């Protein structure tokens, strides 16, 4: 079963705009991670936020986590054509073994 | 280059055939994973290995077996392929920062 549910399923914006993707999950977590997948490629780790953190930044990425609402958001600022990809959230549960459970992903298209 | 290497990249099987997907990592990671990705879905965990010598089932293990040959290598075997196993398979490993490193995937078609 999918732990993360992502919203929207697809997002199309103009280059230079900001893109926001949301993720909701069901059970308690140790951490939540975001990954990017370019078409036909493997996933690339973007950022990890721990359950005791509320916000984290990495370059043009900003991730927030609200454990009371079991939700997270990924903000990409000043989007570029190269940001076109699918973005997945993944949760690492509290029972250890570092088994990530992935959402279905958001397909982001940046239009030049 | 350091990372996760998967072979083959593409494979077509007939129903009932068997094959082994190979995965190797050179980052000295303890934990390794096999996921499958189907259209419109996220990744689903097939099997994982928390350390050399141990393997455990994930969410969708039926029809698969795995072998953790050593710390570097983690293989996935389909004993009798079925069309429902048509998918893209990803191997991953994890280091201390808790972020997975993924291979580039194996696109498998069962006809």
PDB file of C-alpha atoms in Angstrom:
ATOM      1  CA  UNK A   1       0.000   0.000   0.000  1.00  0.00           C
ATOM      2  CA  UNK A   2       1.170   3.509  -0.708  1.00  0.00           C
ATOM      3  CA  UNK A   3       2.156   5.527   2.336  1.00  0.00           C
ATOM      4  CA  UNK A   4       2.521   8.863   0.613  1.00  0.00           C
ATOM      5  CA  UNK A   5      -0.141  10.519  -1.450  1.00  0.00           C
ATOM      6  CA  UNK A   6       1.046  13.377  -3.602  1.00  0.00           C
ATOM      7  CA  UNK A   7      -0.823  16.355  -4.866  1.00  0.00           C
ATOM      8  CA  UNK A   8      -1.109  17.416  -7.581  1.00  0.00           C
ATOM      9  CA  UNK A   9      -0.464  14.426  -9.815  1.00  0.00           C
ATOM     10  CA  UNK A  10       0.706  16.775 -12.547  1.00  0.00           C
ATOM     11  CA  UNK A  11       1.824  20.397 -12.520  1.00  0.00           C
ATOM     12  CA  UNK A  12       2.744  22.627 -15.447  1.00  0.00           C
ATOM     13  CA  UNK A  13       4.233  26.082 -14.889  1.00  0.00           C
ATOM     14  CA  UNK A  14       6.284  28.705 -16.696  1.00  0.00           C
ATOM     15  CA  UNK A  15      10.022  28.906 -16.284  1.00  0.00           C
ATOM     16  CA  UNK A  16      10.924  31.225 -13.438  1.00  0.00           C
ATOM     17  CA  UNK A  17       7.784  30.510 -11.426  1.00  0.00           C
ATOM     18  CA  UNK A  18       7.755  28.600  -8.173  1.00  0.00           C
ATOM     19  CA  UNK A  19       6.480  25.028  -8.000  1.00  0.00           C
ATOM     20  CA  UNK A  20       4.870  23.534  -4.912  1.00  0.00           C
ATOM     21  CA  UNK A  21       4.137  19.860  -4.442  1.00  0.00           C
ATOM     22  CA  UNK A  22       2.430  18.304  -1.459  1.00  0.00           C
ATOM     23  CA  UNK A  23       2.670  14.908   0.185  1.00  0.00           C
ATOM     24  CA  UNK A  24       0.456  13.332   2.811  1.00  0.00           C
ATOM     25  CA  UNK A  25       1.217  10.147   4.694  1.00  0.00           C
ATOM     26  CA  UNK A  26      -0.567   7.836   7.069  1.00  0.00           C
ATOM     27  CA  UNK A  27       1.693   6.528   9.821  1.00  0.00           C
ATOM     28  CA  UNK A  28       4.370   7.903  12.134  1.00  0.00           C
ATOM     29  CA  UNK A  29       7.723   8.472  10.530  1.00  0.00           C
ATOM     30  CA  UNK A  30      11.415   8.848  11.336  1.00  0.00           C
ATOM     31  CA  UNK A  31      12.019  11.014   8.318  1.00  0.00           C
ATOM     32  CA  UNK A  32      10.570  12.035   4.983  1.00  0.00           C
ATOM     33  CA  UNK A  33      12.574  12.308   1.805  1.00  0.00           C
ATOM     34  CA  UNK A  34      12.061  13.805  -1.633  1.00  0.00           C
ATOM     35  CA  UNK A  35      13.416  12.325  -4.844  1.00  0.00           C
ATOM     36  CA  UNK A  36      13.515  13.445  -8.453  1.00  0.00           C
ATOM     37  CA  UNK A  37      13.204  11.126 -11.433  1.00  0.00           C
ATOM     38  CA  UNK A  38      13.968  12.254 -14.931  1.00  0.00           C
ATOM     39  CA  UNK A  39      12.232  10.331 -17.691  1.00  0.00           C
ATOM     40  CA  UNK A  40      13.687   6.847 -18.109  1.00  0.00           C
ATOM     41  CA  UNK A  41      16.198   7.284 -15.300  1.00  0.00           C
ATOM     42  CA  UNK A  42      16.644   6.225 -11.698  1.00  0.00           C
ATOM     43  CA  UNK A  43      15.620   8.342  -8.747  1.00  0.00           C
ATOM     44  CA  UNK A  44      17.924  10.950  -7.310  1.00  0.00           C
ATOM     45  CA  UNK A  45      17.812  11.905  -3.648  1.00  0.00           C
ATOM     46  CA  UNK A  46      17.062  15.602  -3.144  1.00  0.00           C
ATOM     47  CA  UNK A  47      16.516  16.260   0.528  1.00  0.00           C
ATOM     48  CA  UNK A  48      15.688  14.559   3.813  1.00  0.00           C
ATOM     49  CA  UNK A  49      13.761  16.097   6.694  1.00  0.00           C
ATOM     50  CA  UNK A  50      13.573  14.393  10.073  1.00  0.00           C
ATOM     51  CA  UNK A  51      10.423  14.084  12.119  1.00  0.00           C
ATOM     52  CA  UNK A  52      11.661  16.662  14.645  1.00  0.00           C
ATOM     53  CA  UNK A  53      12.365  19.256  11.943  1.00  0.00           C
ATOM     54  CA  UNK A  54       9.813  21.651  10.483  1.00  0.00           C
ATOM     55  CA  UNK A  55      11.654  23.178   7.564  1.00  0.00           C
ATOM     56  CA  UNK A  56      14.775  22.526   5.564  1.00  0.00           C
ATOM     57  CA  UNK A  57      16.481  24.256   2.656  1.00  0.00           C
ATOM     58  CA  UNK A  58      18.849  23.070  -0.019  1.00  0.00           C
ATOM     59  CA  UNK A  59      19.658  25.502  -2.801  1.00  0.00           C
ATOM     60  CA  UNK A  60      16.371  26.325  -4.559  1.00  0.00           C
ATOM     61  CA  UNK A  61      14.533  23.628  -2.613  1.00  0.00           C
ATOM     62  CA  UNK A  62      12.505  24.226   0.511  1.00  0.00           C
ATOM     63  CA  UNK A  63      10.816  21.378   2.342  1.00  0.00           C
ATOM     64  CA  UNK A  64       8.350  21.687   5.190  1.00  0.00           C
ATOM     65  CA  UNK A  65       7.013  18.970   7.440  1.00  0.00           C
ATOM     66  CA  UNK A  66       3.911  19.081   9.612  1.00  0.00           C
ATOM     67  CA  UNK A  67       3.761  15.880  11.629  1.00  0.00           C
ATOM     68  CA  UNK A  68       0.455  16.856  13.247  1.00  0.00           C
ATOM     69  CA  UNK A  69      -1.158  16.903   9.800  1.00  0.00           C
ATOM     70  CA  UNK A  70       1.062  14.140   8.438  1.00  0.00           C
ATOM     71  CA  UNK A  71       1.989  16.249   5.465  1.00  0.00           C
ATOM     72  CA  UNK A  72       4.990  17.736   3.714  1.00  0.00           C
ATOM     73  CA  UNK A  73       5.542  20.169   0.903  1.00  0.00           C
ATOM     74  CA  UNK A  74       8.363  20.668  -1.563  1.00  0.00           C
ATOM     75  CA  UNK A  75       8.878  24.134  -2.998  1.00  0.00           C
ATOM     76  CA  UNK A  76      11.156  24.684  -5.970  1.00  0.00           C
ATOM     77  CA  UNK A  77      11.868  28.365  -6.459  1.00  0.00           C
ATOM     78  CA  UNK A  78      12.772  30.097  -9.721  1.00  0.00           C
ATOM     79  CA  UNK A  79      12.068  26.973 -11.754  1.00  0.00           C
ATOM     80  CA  UNK A  80      14.183  26.006 -14.748  1.00  0.00           C
ATOM     81  CA  UNK A  81      13.510  23.784 -17.743  1.00  0.00           C
ATOM     82  CA  UNK A  82      15.931  21.252 -16.229  1.00  0.00           C
ATOM     83  CA  UNK A  83      13.579  20.863 -13.252  1.00  0.00           C
ATOM     84  CA  UNK A  84      11.123  19.040 -15.508  1.00  0.00           C
ATOM     85  CA  UNK A  85      10.821  15.603 -13.893  1.00  0.00           C
ATOM     86  CA  UNK A  86       8.687  13.501 -11.582  1.00  0.00           C
ATOM     87  CA  UNK A  87       9.036  14.163  -7.887  1.00  0.00           C
ATOM     88  CA  UNK A  88       8.376  11.558  -5.228  1.00  0.00           C
ATOM     89  CA  UNK A  89       8.055  11.767  -1.508  1.00  0.00           C
ATOM     90  CA  UNK A  90       9.092   8.770   0.546  1.00  0.00           C
ATOM     91  CA  UNK A  91       8.684   8.033   4.221  1.00  0.00           C
ATOM     92  CA  UNK A  92      10.865   6.026   6.561  1.00  0.00           C
ATOM     93  CA  UNK A  93       8.762   4.508   9.306  1.00  0.00           C
ATOM     94  CA  UNK A  94       9.585   4.261  12.970  1.00  0.00           C
ATOM     95  CA  UNK A  95      10.095   0.503  12.911  1.00  0.00           C
ATOM     96  CA  UNK A  96      13.556   0.782  11.462  1.00  0.00           C
ATOM     97  CA  UNK A  97      15.227  -1.189   8.676  1.00  0.00           C
ATOM     98  CA  UNK A  98      15.213   2.056   6.668  1.00  0.00           C
ATOM     99  CA  UNK A  99      12.508   0.852   4.319  1.00  0.00           C
ATOM    100  CA  UNK A 100      11.242   3.762   2.300  1.00  0.00           C
ATOM    101  CA  UNK A 101       7.616   3.817   1.168  1.00  0.00           C
ATOM    102  CA  UNK A 102       7.051   5.986  -1.883  1.00  0.00           C
ATOM    103  CA  UNK A 103       4.154   8.083  -3.038  1.00  0.00           C
ATOM    104  CA  UNK A 104       2.852   8.012  -6.588  1.00  0.00           C
ATOM    105  CA  UNK A 105       4.697  11.149  -7.592  1.00  0.00           C
ATOM    106  CA  UNK A 106       4.017  14.545  -9.115  1.00  0.00           C
ATOM    107  CA  UNK A 107       4.880  15.077 -12.757  1.00  0.00           C
ATOM    108  CA  UNK A 108       6.321  18.608 -13.055  1.00  0.00           C
ATOM    109  CA  UNK A 109       6.657  20.289 -16.439  1.00  0.00           C
ATOM    110  CA  UNK A 110       8.473  23.609 -16.774  1.00  0.00           C
ATOM    111  CA  UNK A 111       7.505  25.474 -19.923  1.00  0.00           C
ATOM    112  CA  UNK A 112      10.120  27.808 -21.463  1.00  0.00           C
TER     113      UNK A 112
ATOM    114  CA  UNK B   1      32.165   5.970 -10.925  1.00  0.00           C
ATOM    115  CA  UNK B   2      30.821   5.277  -7.452  1.00  0.00           C
ATOM    116  CA  UNK B   3      27.200   4.213  -7.356  1.00  0.00           C
ATOM    117  CA  UNK B   4      24.766   1.407  -8.013  1.00  0.00           C
ATOM    118  CA  UNK B   5      25.130  -0.635 -11.184  1.00  0.00           C
ATOM    119  CA  UNK B   6      22.283  -2.724 -12.557  1.00  0.00           C
ATOM    120  CA  UNK B   7      22.383  -5.242 -15.371  1.00  0.00           C
ATOM    121  CA  UNK B   8      20.807  -5.760 -17.803  1.00  0.00           C
ATOM    122  CA  UNK B   9      19.192  -2.434 -18.755  1.00  0.00           C
ATOM    123  CA  UNK B  10      16.540  -4.068 -20.931  1.00  0.00           C
ATOM    124  CA  UNK B  11      15.160  -7.592 -21.120  1.00  0.00           C
ATOM    125  CA  UNK B  12      12.302  -9.354 -22.869  1.00  0.00           C
ATOM    126  CA  UNK B  13      11.196 -12.707 -21.490  1.00  0.00           C
ATOM    127  CA  UNK B  14       8.599 -15.213 -22.510  1.00  0.00           C
ATOM    128  CA  UNK B  15       6.081 -16.298 -19.898  1.00  0.00           C
ATOM    129  CA  UNK B  16       7.591 -19.052 -17.768  1.00  0.00           C
ATOM    130  CA  UNK B  17      11.220 -18.146 -18.423  1.00  0.00           C
ATOM    131  CA  UNK B  18      13.558 -17.345 -15.581  1.00  0.00           C
ATOM    132  CA  UNK B  19      16.179 -14.650 -15.189  1.00  0.00           C
ATOM    133  CA  UNK B  20      18.322 -12.890 -12.616  1.00  0.00           C
ATOM    134  CA  UNK B  21      18.689  -9.138 -12.316  1.00  0.00           C
ATOM    135  CA  UNK B  22      22.088  -8.139 -11.028  1.00  0.00           C
ATOM    136  CA  UNK B  23      22.900  -5.221  -8.753  1.00  0.00           C
ATOM    137  CA  UNK B  24      26.209  -4.085  -7.319  1.00  0.00           C
ATOM    138  CA  UNK B  25      27.223  -1.046  -5.263  1.00  0.00           C
ATOM    139  CA  UNK B  26      30.705   0.203  -4.513  1.00  0.00           C
ATOM    140  CA  UNK B  27      29.887   2.587  -1.669  1.00  0.00           C
ATOM    141  CA  UNK B  28      30.303   0.087   1.162  1.00  0.00           C
ATOM    142  CA  UNK B  29      26.610   0.425   2.044  1.00  0.00           C
ATOM    143  CA  UNK B  30      25.068  -2.129   4.355  1.00  0.00           C
ATOM    144  CA  UNK B  31      21.461  -2.005   3.166  1.00  0.00           C
ATOM    145  CA  UNK B  32      20.251  -2.796  -0.331  1.00  0.00           C
ATOM    146  CA  UNK B  33      16.785  -2.850  -1.875  1.00  0.00           C
ATOM    147  CA  UNK B  34      14.820  -3.968  -4.901  1.00  0.00           C
ATOM    148  CA  UNK B  35      11.818  -1.920  -6.034  1.00  0.00           C
ATOM    149  CA  UNK B  36       9.504  -2.155  -8.996  1.00  0.00           C
ATOM    150  CA  UNK B  37       7.859   0.822 -10.673  1.00  0.00           C
ATOM    151  CA  UNK B  38       4.703   0.494 -12.709  1.00  0.00           C
ATOM    152  CA  UNK B  39       3.076   3.254 -14.805  1.00  0.00           C
ATOM    153  CA  UNK B  40       1.288   5.844 -12.708  1.00  0.00           C
ATOM    154  CA  UNK B  41       2.537   4.355  -9.484  1.00  0.00           C
ATOM    155  CA  UNK B  42       5.356   5.025  -7.143  1.00  0.00           C
ATOM    156  CA  UNK B  43       7.960   2.469  -6.274  1.00  0.00           C
ATOM    157  CA  UNK B  44       6.948  -0.649  -4.410  1.00  0.00           C
ATOM    158  CA  UNK B  45       9.439  -2.610  -2.330  1.00  0.00           C
ATOM    159  CA  UNK B  46       9.981  -6.221  -3.401  1.00  0.00           C
ATOM    160  CA  UNK B  47      12.783  -7.363  -1.082  1.00  0.00           C
ATOM    161  CA  UNK B  48      15.495  -5.760   0.953  1.00  0.00           C
ATOM    162  CA  UNK B  49      18.681  -6.730   2.716  1.00  0.00           C
ATOM    163  CA  UNK B  50      19.585  -4.791   5.846  1.00  0.00           C
ATOM    164  CA  UNK B  51      23.049  -6.322   5.945  1.00  0.00           C
ATOM    165  CA  UNK B  52      25.148  -9.003   4.334  1.00  0.00           C
ATOM    166  CA  UNK B  53      23.598 -12.387   4.986  1.00  0.00           C
ATOM    167  CA  UNK B  54      20.061 -11.161   5.673  1.00  0.00           C
ATOM    168  CA  UNK B  55      17.084 -10.661   3.386  1.00  0.00           C
ATOM    169  CA  UNK B  56      13.460  -9.769   4.083  1.00  0.00           C
ATOM    170  CA  UNK B  57      10.243  -9.462   2.132  1.00  0.00           C
ATOM    171  CA  UNK B  58       8.841  -6.124   1.179  1.00  0.00           C
ATOM    172  CA  UNK B  59       5.376  -5.170  -0.010  1.00  0.00           C
ATOM    173  CA  UNK B  60       5.243  -7.278  -3.204  1.00  0.00           C
ATOM    174  CA  UNK B  61       7.582 -10.305  -2.860  1.00  0.00           C
ATOM    175  CA  UNK B  62       5.482 -12.969  -4.585  1.00  0.00           C
ATOM    176  CA  UNK B  63       7.147 -14.430  -7.675  1.00  0.00           C
ATOM    177  CA  UNK B  64      10.617 -13.204  -6.703  1.00  0.00           C
ATOM    178  CA  UNK B  65      13.640 -14.433  -4.809  1.00  0.00           C
ATOM    179  CA  UNK B  66      16.785 -12.589  -3.803  1.00  0.00           C
ATOM    180  CA  UNK B  67      20.370 -13.331  -2.866  1.00  0.00           C
ATOM    181  CA  UNK B  68      22.739 -11.068  -0.977  1.00  0.00           C
ATOM    182  CA  UNK B  69      25.892 -12.588  -2.379  1.00  0.00           C
ATOM    183  CA  UNK B  70      28.232 -10.316  -0.437  1.00  0.00           C
ATOM    184  CA  UNK B  71      28.205  -6.752   0.791  1.00  0.00           C
ATOM    185  CA  UNK B  72      28.413  -5.376  -2.750  1.00  0.00           C
ATOM    186  CA  UNK B  73      25.926  -7.528  -4.621  1.00  0.00           C
ATOM    187  CA  UNK B  74      22.188  -8.097  -4.305  1.00  0.00           C
ATOM    188  CA  UNK B  75      20.445 -10.070  -7.046  1.00  0.00           C
ATOM    189  CA  UNK B  76      16.758 -10.489  -7.852  1.00  0.00           C
ATOM    190  CA  UNK B  77      15.521 -13.672  -9.494  1.00  0.00           C
ATOM    191  CA  UNK B  78      12.299 -14.380 -11.333  1.00  0.00           C
ATOM    192  CA  UNK B  79      11.855 -18.137 -11.384  1.00  0.00           C
ATOM    193  CA  UNK B  80       8.872 -18.258 -13.758  1.00  0.00           C
ATOM    194  CA  UNK B  81       8.151 -14.898 -15.308  1.00  0.00           C
ATOM    195  CA  UNK B  82       4.561 -13.730 -15.712  1.00  0.00           C
ATOM    196  CA  UNK B  83       3.169 -10.781 -17.698  1.00  0.00           C
ATOM    197  CA  UNK B  84       2.248  -9.118 -14.382  1.00  0.00           C
ATOM    198  CA  UNK B  85       5.969  -8.807 -13.716  1.00  0.00           C
ATOM    199  CA  UNK B  86       6.423  -6.474 -16.660  1.00  0.00           C
ATOM    200  CA  UNK B  87       7.846  -3.407 -14.944  1.00  0.00           C
ATOM    201  CA  UNK B  88      10.895  -1.267 -14.379  1.00  0.00           C
ATOM    202  CA  UNK B  89      13.067  -2.653 -11.594  1.00  0.00           C
ATOM    203  CA  UNK B  90      15.306  -0.471  -9.481  1.00  0.00           C
ATOM    204  CA  UNK B  91      18.023  -1.482  -7.095  1.00  0.00           C
ATOM    205  CA  UNK B  92      19.081   0.921  -4.363  1.00  0.00           C
ATOM    206  CA  UNK B  93      21.449   1.109  -1.441  1.00  0.00           C
ATOM    207  CA  UNK B  94      21.618   3.403   1.533  1.00  0.00           C
ATOM    208  CA  UNK B  95      24.414   5.076   3.370  1.00  0.00           C
ATOM    209  CA  UNK B  96      24.694   7.026   6.566  1.00  0.00           C
ATOM    210  CA  UNK B  97      22.776  10.082   5.392  1.00  0.00           C
ATOM    211  CA  UNK B  98      19.646   7.937   4.951  1.00  0.00           C
ATOM    212  CA  UNK B  99      19.260   8.943   1.330  1.00  0.00           C
ATOM    213  CA  UNK B 100      19.013   6.100  -1.126  1.00  0.00           C
ATOM    214  CA  UNK B 101      21.290   5.817  -4.139  1.00  0.00           C
ATOM    215  CA  UNK B 102      19.445   4.230  -7.051  1.00  0.00           C
ATOM    216  CA  UNK B 103      20.627   2.319 -10.065  1.00  0.00           C
ATOM    217  CA  UNK B 104      19.453   3.337 -13.508  1.00  0.00           C
ATOM    218  CA  UNK B 105      16.884   0.548 -13.691  1.00  0.00           C
ATOM    219  CA  UNK B 106      16.080  -2.592 -15.672  1.00  0.00           C
ATOM    220  CA  UNK B 107      13.134  -2.414 -18.027  1.00  0.00           C
ATOM    221  CA  UNK B 108      11.601  -5.890 -18.150  1.00  0.00           C
ATOM    222  CA  UNK B 109       8.874  -7.001 -20.526  1.00  0.00           C
ATOM    223  CA  UNK B 110       7.240 -10.424 -20.160  1.00  0.00           C
ATOM    224  CA  UNK B 111       5.286 -11.578 -23.196  1.00  0.00           C
TER     225      UNK B 111
END
